[in-house]
CSV table of N, CA and C in Angstrom, one decimal:
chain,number,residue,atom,x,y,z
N,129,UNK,N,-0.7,38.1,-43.3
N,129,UNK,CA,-0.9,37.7,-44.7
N,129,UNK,C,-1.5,38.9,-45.4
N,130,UNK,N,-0.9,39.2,-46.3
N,130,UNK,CA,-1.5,40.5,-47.6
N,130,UNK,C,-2.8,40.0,-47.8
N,131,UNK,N,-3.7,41.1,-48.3
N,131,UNK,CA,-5.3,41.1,-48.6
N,131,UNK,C,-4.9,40.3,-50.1
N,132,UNK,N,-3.7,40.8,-50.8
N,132,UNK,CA,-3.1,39.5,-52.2
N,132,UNK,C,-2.9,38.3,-52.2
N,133,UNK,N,-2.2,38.0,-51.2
N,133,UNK,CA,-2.0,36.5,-50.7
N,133,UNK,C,-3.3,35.5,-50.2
N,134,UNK,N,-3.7,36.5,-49.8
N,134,UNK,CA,-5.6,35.5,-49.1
N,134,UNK,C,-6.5,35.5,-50.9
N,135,UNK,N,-5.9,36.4,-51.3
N,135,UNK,CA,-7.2,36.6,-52.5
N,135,UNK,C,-7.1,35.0,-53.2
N,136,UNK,N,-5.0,35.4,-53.6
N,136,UNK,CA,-4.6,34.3,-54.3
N,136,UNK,C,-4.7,33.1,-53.8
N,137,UNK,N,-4.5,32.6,-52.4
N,137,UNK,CA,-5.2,31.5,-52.0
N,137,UNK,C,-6.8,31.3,-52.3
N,138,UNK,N,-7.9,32.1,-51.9
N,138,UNK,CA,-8.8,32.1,-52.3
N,138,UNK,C,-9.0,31.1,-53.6
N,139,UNK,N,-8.6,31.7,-54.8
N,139,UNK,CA,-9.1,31.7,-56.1
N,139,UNK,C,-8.4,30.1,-56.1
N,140,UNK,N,-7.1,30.1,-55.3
N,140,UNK,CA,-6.6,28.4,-55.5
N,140,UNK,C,-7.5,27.2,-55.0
N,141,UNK,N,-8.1,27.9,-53.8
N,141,UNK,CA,-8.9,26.8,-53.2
N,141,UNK,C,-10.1,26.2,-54.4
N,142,UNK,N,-10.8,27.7,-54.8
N,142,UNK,CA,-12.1,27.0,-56.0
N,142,UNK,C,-11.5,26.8,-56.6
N,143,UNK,N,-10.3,26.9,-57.4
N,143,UNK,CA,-10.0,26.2,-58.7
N,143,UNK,C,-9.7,24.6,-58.3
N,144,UNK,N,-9.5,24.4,-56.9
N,144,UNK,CA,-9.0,22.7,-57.0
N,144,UNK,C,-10.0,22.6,-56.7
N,145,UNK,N,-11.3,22.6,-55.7
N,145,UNK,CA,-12.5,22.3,-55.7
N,145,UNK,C,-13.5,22.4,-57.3
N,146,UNK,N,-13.5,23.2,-57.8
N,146,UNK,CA,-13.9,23.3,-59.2
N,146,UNK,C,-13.7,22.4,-60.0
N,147,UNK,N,-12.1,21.9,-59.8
N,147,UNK,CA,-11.8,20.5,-60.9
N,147,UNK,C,-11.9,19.2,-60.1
N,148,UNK,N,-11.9,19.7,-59.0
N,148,UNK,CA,-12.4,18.3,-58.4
N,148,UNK,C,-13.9,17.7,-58.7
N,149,UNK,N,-14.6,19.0,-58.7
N,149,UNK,CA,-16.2,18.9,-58.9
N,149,UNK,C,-16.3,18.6,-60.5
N,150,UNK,N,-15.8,18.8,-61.3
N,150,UNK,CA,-15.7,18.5,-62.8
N,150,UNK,C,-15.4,17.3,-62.9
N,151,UNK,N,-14.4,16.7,-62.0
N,151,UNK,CA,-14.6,15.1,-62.7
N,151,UNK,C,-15.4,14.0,-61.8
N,152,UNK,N,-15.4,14.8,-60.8
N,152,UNK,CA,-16.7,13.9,-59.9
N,152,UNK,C,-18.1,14.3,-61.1
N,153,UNK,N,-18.5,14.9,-61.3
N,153,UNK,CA,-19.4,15.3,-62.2
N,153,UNK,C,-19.5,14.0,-63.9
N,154,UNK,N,-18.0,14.3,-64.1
N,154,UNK,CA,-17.9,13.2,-65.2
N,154,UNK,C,-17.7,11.8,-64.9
N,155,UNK,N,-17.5,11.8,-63.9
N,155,UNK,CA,-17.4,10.3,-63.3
N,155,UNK,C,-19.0,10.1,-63.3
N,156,UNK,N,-19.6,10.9,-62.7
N,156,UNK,CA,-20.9,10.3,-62.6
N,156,UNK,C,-22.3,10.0,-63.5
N,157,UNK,N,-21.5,10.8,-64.8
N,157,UNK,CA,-22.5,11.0,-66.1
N,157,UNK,C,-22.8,9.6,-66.6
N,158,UNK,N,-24.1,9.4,-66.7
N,158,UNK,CA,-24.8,8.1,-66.9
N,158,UNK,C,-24.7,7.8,-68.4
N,159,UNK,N,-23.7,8.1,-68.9
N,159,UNK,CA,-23.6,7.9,-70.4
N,159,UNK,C,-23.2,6.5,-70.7
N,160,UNK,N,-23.3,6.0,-71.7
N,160,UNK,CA,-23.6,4.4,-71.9
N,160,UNK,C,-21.7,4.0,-71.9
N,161,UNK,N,-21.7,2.6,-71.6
N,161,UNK,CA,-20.1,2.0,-71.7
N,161,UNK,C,-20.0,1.6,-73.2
N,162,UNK,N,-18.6,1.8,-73.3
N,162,UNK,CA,-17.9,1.6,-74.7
N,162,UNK,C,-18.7,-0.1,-75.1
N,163,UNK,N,-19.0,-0.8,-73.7
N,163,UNK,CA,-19.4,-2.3,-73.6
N,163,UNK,C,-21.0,-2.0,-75.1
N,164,UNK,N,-21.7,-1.4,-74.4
N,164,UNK,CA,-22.6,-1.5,-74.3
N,164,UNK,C,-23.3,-0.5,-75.8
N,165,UNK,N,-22.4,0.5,-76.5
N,165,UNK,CA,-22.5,0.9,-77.4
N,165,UNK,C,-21.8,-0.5,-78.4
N,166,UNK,N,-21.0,-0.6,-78.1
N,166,UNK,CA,-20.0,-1.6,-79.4
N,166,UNK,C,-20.8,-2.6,-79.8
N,167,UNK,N,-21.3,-3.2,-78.4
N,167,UNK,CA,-22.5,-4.4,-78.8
N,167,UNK,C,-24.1,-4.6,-78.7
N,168,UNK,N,-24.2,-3.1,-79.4
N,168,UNK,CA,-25.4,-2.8,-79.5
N,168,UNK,C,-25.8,-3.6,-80.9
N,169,UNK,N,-26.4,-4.5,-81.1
N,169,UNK,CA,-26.7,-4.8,-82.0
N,169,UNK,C,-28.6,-5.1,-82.2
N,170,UNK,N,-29.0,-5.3,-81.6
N,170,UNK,CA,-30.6,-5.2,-81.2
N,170,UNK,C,-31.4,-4.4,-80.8
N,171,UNK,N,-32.8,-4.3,-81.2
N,171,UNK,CA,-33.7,-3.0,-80.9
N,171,UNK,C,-33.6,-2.6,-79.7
N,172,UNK,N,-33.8,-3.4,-78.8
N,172,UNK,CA,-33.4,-3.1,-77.3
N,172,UNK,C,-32.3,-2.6,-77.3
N,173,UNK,N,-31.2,-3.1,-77.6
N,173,UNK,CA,-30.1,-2.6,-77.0
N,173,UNK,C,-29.6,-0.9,-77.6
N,174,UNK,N,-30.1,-0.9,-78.7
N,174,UNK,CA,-30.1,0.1,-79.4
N,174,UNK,C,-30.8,1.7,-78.6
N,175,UNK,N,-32.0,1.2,-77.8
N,175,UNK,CA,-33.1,2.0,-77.4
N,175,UNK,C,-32.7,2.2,-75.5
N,176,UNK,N,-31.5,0.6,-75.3
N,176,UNK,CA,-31.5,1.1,-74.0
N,176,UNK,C,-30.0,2.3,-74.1
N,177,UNK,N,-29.4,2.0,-74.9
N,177,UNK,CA,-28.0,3.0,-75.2
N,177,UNK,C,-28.5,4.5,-76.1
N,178,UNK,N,-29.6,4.4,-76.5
N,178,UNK,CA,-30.6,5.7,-76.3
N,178,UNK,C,-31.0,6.3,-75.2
N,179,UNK,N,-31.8,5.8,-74.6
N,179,UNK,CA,-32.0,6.2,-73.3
N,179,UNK,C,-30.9,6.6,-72.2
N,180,UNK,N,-29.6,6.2,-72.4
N,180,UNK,CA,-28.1,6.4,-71.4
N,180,UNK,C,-28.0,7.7,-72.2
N,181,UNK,N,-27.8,7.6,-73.4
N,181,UNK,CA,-27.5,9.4,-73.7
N,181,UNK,C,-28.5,10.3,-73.6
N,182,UNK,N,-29.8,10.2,-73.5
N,182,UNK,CA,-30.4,11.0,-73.1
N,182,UNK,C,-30.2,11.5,-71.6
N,183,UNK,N,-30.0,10.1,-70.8
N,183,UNK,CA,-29.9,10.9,-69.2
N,183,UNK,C,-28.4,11.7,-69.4
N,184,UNK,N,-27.8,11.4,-70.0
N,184,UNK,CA,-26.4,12.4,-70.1
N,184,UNK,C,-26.8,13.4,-70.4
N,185,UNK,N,-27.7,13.3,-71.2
N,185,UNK,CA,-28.1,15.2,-71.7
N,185,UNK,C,-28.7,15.8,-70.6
N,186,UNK,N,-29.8,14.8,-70.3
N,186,UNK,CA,-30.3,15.7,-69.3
N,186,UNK,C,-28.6,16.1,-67.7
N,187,UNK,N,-28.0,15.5,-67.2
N,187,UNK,CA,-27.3,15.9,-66.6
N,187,UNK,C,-26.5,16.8,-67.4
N,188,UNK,N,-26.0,16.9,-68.4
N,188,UNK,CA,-24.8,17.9,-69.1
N,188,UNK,C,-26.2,18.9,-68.9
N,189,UNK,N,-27.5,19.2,-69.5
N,189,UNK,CA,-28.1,20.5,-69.4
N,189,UNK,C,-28.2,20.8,-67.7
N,190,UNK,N,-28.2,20.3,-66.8
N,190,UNK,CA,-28.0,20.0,-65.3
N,190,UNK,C,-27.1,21.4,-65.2
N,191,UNK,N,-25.5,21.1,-65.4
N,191,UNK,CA,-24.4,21.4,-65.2
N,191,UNK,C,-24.4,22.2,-66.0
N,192,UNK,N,-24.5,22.6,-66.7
N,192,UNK,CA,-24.9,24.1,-67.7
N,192,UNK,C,-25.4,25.0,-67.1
N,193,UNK,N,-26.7,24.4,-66.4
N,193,UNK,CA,-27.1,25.8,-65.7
N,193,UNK,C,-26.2,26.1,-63.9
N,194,UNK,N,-25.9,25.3,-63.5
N,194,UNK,CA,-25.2,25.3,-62.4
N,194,UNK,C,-24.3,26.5,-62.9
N,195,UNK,N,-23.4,25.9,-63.9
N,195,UNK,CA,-22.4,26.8,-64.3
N,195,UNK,C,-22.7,28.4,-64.5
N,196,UNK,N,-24.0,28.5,-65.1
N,196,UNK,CA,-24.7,29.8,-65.5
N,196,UNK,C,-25.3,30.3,-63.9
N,197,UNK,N,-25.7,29.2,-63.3
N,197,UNK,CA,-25.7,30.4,-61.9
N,197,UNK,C,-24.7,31.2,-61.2
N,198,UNK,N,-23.9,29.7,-61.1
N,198,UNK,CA,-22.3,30.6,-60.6
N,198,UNK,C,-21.3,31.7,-61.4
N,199,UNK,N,-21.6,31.7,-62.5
N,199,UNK,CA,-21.4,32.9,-63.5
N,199,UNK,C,-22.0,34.2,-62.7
N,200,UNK,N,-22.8,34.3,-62.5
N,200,UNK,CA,-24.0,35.3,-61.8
N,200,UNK,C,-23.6,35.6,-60.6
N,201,UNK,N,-23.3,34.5,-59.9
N,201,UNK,CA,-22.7,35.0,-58.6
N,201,UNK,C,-21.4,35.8,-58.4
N,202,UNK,N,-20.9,35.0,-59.5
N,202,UNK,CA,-19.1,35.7,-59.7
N,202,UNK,C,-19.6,36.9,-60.1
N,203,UNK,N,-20.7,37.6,-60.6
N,203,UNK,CA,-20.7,39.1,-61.8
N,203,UNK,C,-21.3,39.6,-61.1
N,204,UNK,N,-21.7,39.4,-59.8
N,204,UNK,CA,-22.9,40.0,-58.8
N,204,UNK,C,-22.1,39.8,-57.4
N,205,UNK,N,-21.0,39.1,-57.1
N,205,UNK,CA,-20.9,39.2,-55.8
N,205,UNK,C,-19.3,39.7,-55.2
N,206,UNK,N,-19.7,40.3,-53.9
N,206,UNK,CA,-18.0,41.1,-53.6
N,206,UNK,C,-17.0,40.3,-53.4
N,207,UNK,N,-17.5,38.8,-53.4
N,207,UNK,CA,-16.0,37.9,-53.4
N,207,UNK,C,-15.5,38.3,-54.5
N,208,UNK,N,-13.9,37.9,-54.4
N,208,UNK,CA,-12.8,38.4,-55.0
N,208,UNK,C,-13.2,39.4,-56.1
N,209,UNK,N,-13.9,40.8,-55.9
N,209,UNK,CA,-13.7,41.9,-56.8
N,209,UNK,C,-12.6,41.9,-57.3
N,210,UNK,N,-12.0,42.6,-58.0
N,210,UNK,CA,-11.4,43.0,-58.7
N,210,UNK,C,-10.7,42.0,-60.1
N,211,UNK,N,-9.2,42.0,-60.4
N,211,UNK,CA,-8.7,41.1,-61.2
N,211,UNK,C,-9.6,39.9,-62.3
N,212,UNK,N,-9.8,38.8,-60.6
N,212,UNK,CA,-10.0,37.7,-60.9
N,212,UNK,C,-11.6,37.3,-61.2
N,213,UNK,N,-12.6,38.7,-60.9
N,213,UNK,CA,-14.3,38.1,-60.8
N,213,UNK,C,-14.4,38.0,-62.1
N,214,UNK,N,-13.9,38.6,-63.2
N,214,UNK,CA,-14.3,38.4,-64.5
N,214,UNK,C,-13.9,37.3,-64.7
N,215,UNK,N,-12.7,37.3,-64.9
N,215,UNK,CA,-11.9,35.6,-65.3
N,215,UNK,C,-12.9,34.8,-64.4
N,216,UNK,N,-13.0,34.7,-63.3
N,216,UNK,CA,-14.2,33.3,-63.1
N,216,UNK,C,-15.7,33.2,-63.1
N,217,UNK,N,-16.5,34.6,-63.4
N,217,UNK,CA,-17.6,34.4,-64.3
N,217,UNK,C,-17.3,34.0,-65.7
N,218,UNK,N,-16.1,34.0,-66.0
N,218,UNK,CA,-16.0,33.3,-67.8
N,218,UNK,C,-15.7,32.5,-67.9
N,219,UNK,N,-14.8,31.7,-66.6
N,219,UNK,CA,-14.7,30.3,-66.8
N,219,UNK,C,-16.0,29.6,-66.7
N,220,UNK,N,-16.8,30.1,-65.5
N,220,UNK,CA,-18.3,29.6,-65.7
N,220,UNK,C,-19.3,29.3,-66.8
N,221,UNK,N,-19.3,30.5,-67.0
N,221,UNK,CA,-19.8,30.9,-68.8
N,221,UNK,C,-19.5,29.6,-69.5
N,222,UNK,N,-18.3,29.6,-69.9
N,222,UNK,CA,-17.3,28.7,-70.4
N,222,UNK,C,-17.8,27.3,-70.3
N,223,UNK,N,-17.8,27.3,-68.8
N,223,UNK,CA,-18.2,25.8,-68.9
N,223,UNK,C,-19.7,25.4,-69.2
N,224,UNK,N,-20.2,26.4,-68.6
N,224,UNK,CA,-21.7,26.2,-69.3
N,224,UNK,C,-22.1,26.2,-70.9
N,225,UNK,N,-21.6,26.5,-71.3
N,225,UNK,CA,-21.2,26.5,-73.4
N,225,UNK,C,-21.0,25.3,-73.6
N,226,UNK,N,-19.9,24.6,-72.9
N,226,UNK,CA,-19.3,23.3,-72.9
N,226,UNK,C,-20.3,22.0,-72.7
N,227,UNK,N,-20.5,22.3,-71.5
N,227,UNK,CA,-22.0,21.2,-71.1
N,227,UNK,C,-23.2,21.4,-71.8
N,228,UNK,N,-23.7,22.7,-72.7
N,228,UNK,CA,-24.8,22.7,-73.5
N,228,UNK,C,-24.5,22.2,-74.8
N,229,UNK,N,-23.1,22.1,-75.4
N,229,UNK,CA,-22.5,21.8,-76.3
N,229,UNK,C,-22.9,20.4,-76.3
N,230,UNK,N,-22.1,19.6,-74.7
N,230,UNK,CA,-22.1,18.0,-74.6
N,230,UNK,C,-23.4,17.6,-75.1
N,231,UNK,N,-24.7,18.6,-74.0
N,231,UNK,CA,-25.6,17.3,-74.2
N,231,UNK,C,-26.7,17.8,-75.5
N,232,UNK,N,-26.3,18.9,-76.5
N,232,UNK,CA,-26.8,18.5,-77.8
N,232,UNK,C,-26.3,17.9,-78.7
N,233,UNK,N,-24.3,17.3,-78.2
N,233,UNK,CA,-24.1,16.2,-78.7
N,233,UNK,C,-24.6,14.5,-78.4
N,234,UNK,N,-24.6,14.8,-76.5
N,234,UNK,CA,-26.0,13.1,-76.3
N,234,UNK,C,-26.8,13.4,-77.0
N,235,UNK,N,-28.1,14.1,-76.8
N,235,UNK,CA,-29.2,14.7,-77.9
N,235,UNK,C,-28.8,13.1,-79.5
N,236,UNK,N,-27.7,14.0,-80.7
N,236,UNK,CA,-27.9,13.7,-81.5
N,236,UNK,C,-26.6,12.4,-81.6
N,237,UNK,N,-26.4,11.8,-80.2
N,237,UNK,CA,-26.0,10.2,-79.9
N,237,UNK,C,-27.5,9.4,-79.9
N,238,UNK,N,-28.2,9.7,-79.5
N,238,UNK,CA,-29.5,9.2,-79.1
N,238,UNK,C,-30.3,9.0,-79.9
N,239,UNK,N,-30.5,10.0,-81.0
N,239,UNK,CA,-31.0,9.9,-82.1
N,239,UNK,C,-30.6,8.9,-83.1
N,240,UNK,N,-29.5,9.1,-83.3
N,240,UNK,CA,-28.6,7.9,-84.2
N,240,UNK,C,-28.8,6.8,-83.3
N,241,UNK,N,-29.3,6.0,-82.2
N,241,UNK,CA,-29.2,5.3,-81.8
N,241,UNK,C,-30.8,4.8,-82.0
N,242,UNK,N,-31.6,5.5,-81.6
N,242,UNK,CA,-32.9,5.3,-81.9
N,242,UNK,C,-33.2,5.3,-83.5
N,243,UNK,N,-32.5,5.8,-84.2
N,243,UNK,CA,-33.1,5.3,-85.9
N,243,UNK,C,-32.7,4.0,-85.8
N,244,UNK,N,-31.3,3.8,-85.2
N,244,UNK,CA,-30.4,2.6,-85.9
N,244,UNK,C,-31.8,1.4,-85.1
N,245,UNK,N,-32.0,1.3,-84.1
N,245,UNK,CA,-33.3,0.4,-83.6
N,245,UNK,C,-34.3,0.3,-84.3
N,246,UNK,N,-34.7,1.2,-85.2
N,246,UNK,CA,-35.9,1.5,-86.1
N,246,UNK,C,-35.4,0.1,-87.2
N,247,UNK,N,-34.2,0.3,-87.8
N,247,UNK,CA,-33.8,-0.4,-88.5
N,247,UNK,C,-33.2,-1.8,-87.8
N,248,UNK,N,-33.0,-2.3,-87.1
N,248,UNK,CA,-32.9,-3.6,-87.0
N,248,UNK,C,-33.8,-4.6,-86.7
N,249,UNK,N,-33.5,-6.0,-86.9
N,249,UNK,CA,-34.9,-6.5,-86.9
N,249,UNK,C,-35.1,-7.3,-85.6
């Protein structure tokens, strides 16, 4: 097998482990059910669907820095030099943007959830 052919397998194996790890990740994000947002209608329930976006944030900031480590590794290490190390320090990058993005969207889910509790009686 060519030093090409191993690379290109290489880079196939983390990209299906990498999307595999992306939705095991989002499968596991503690963010509240459609159930449980829709019929929020009480201070509690308001403050416990607060609290679910918060632990989302905190996991999306979790996976942000994951991403930003392995960025680092890809820009610092002799696996696949050449071609491909940039392209996958920037998909990392990338995703790390993405997950910082998510959870100062939980962040300001949370918020709106916690006024809307202020306001009900």
């Amino acid at each position: 097998m060519s030093k090409t052919a191993i690379r290109s397998l290489f880079y196939a194996i983390v990209f299906v482990v990498a999307v595999g790890q992306a939705g095991l990740v989002a499968a596991q994000t503690p963010s509240p059910t459609e159930k449980a947002v829709a019929g929020a209608k009480t201070k509690a329930d308001h403050e416990a669907v607060a609290a679910d976006y918060e632990k989302a944030a905190a996991a999306a900031k979790a996976e942000a820095q994951k991403h930003r480590n392995l960025a680092k590794f890809y820009h610092s290490s002799p696996v696949g030099r050449g071609e491909g190390t940039h392209g996958t320090a920037s998909h990392c990058e990338n995703l790390a943007k993405l997950s910082d993005k998510a959870a100062e969207e939980y962040i300001d889910l949370a918020k709106a959830h916690r006024e809307a509790a202020t306001e009900v009686k």
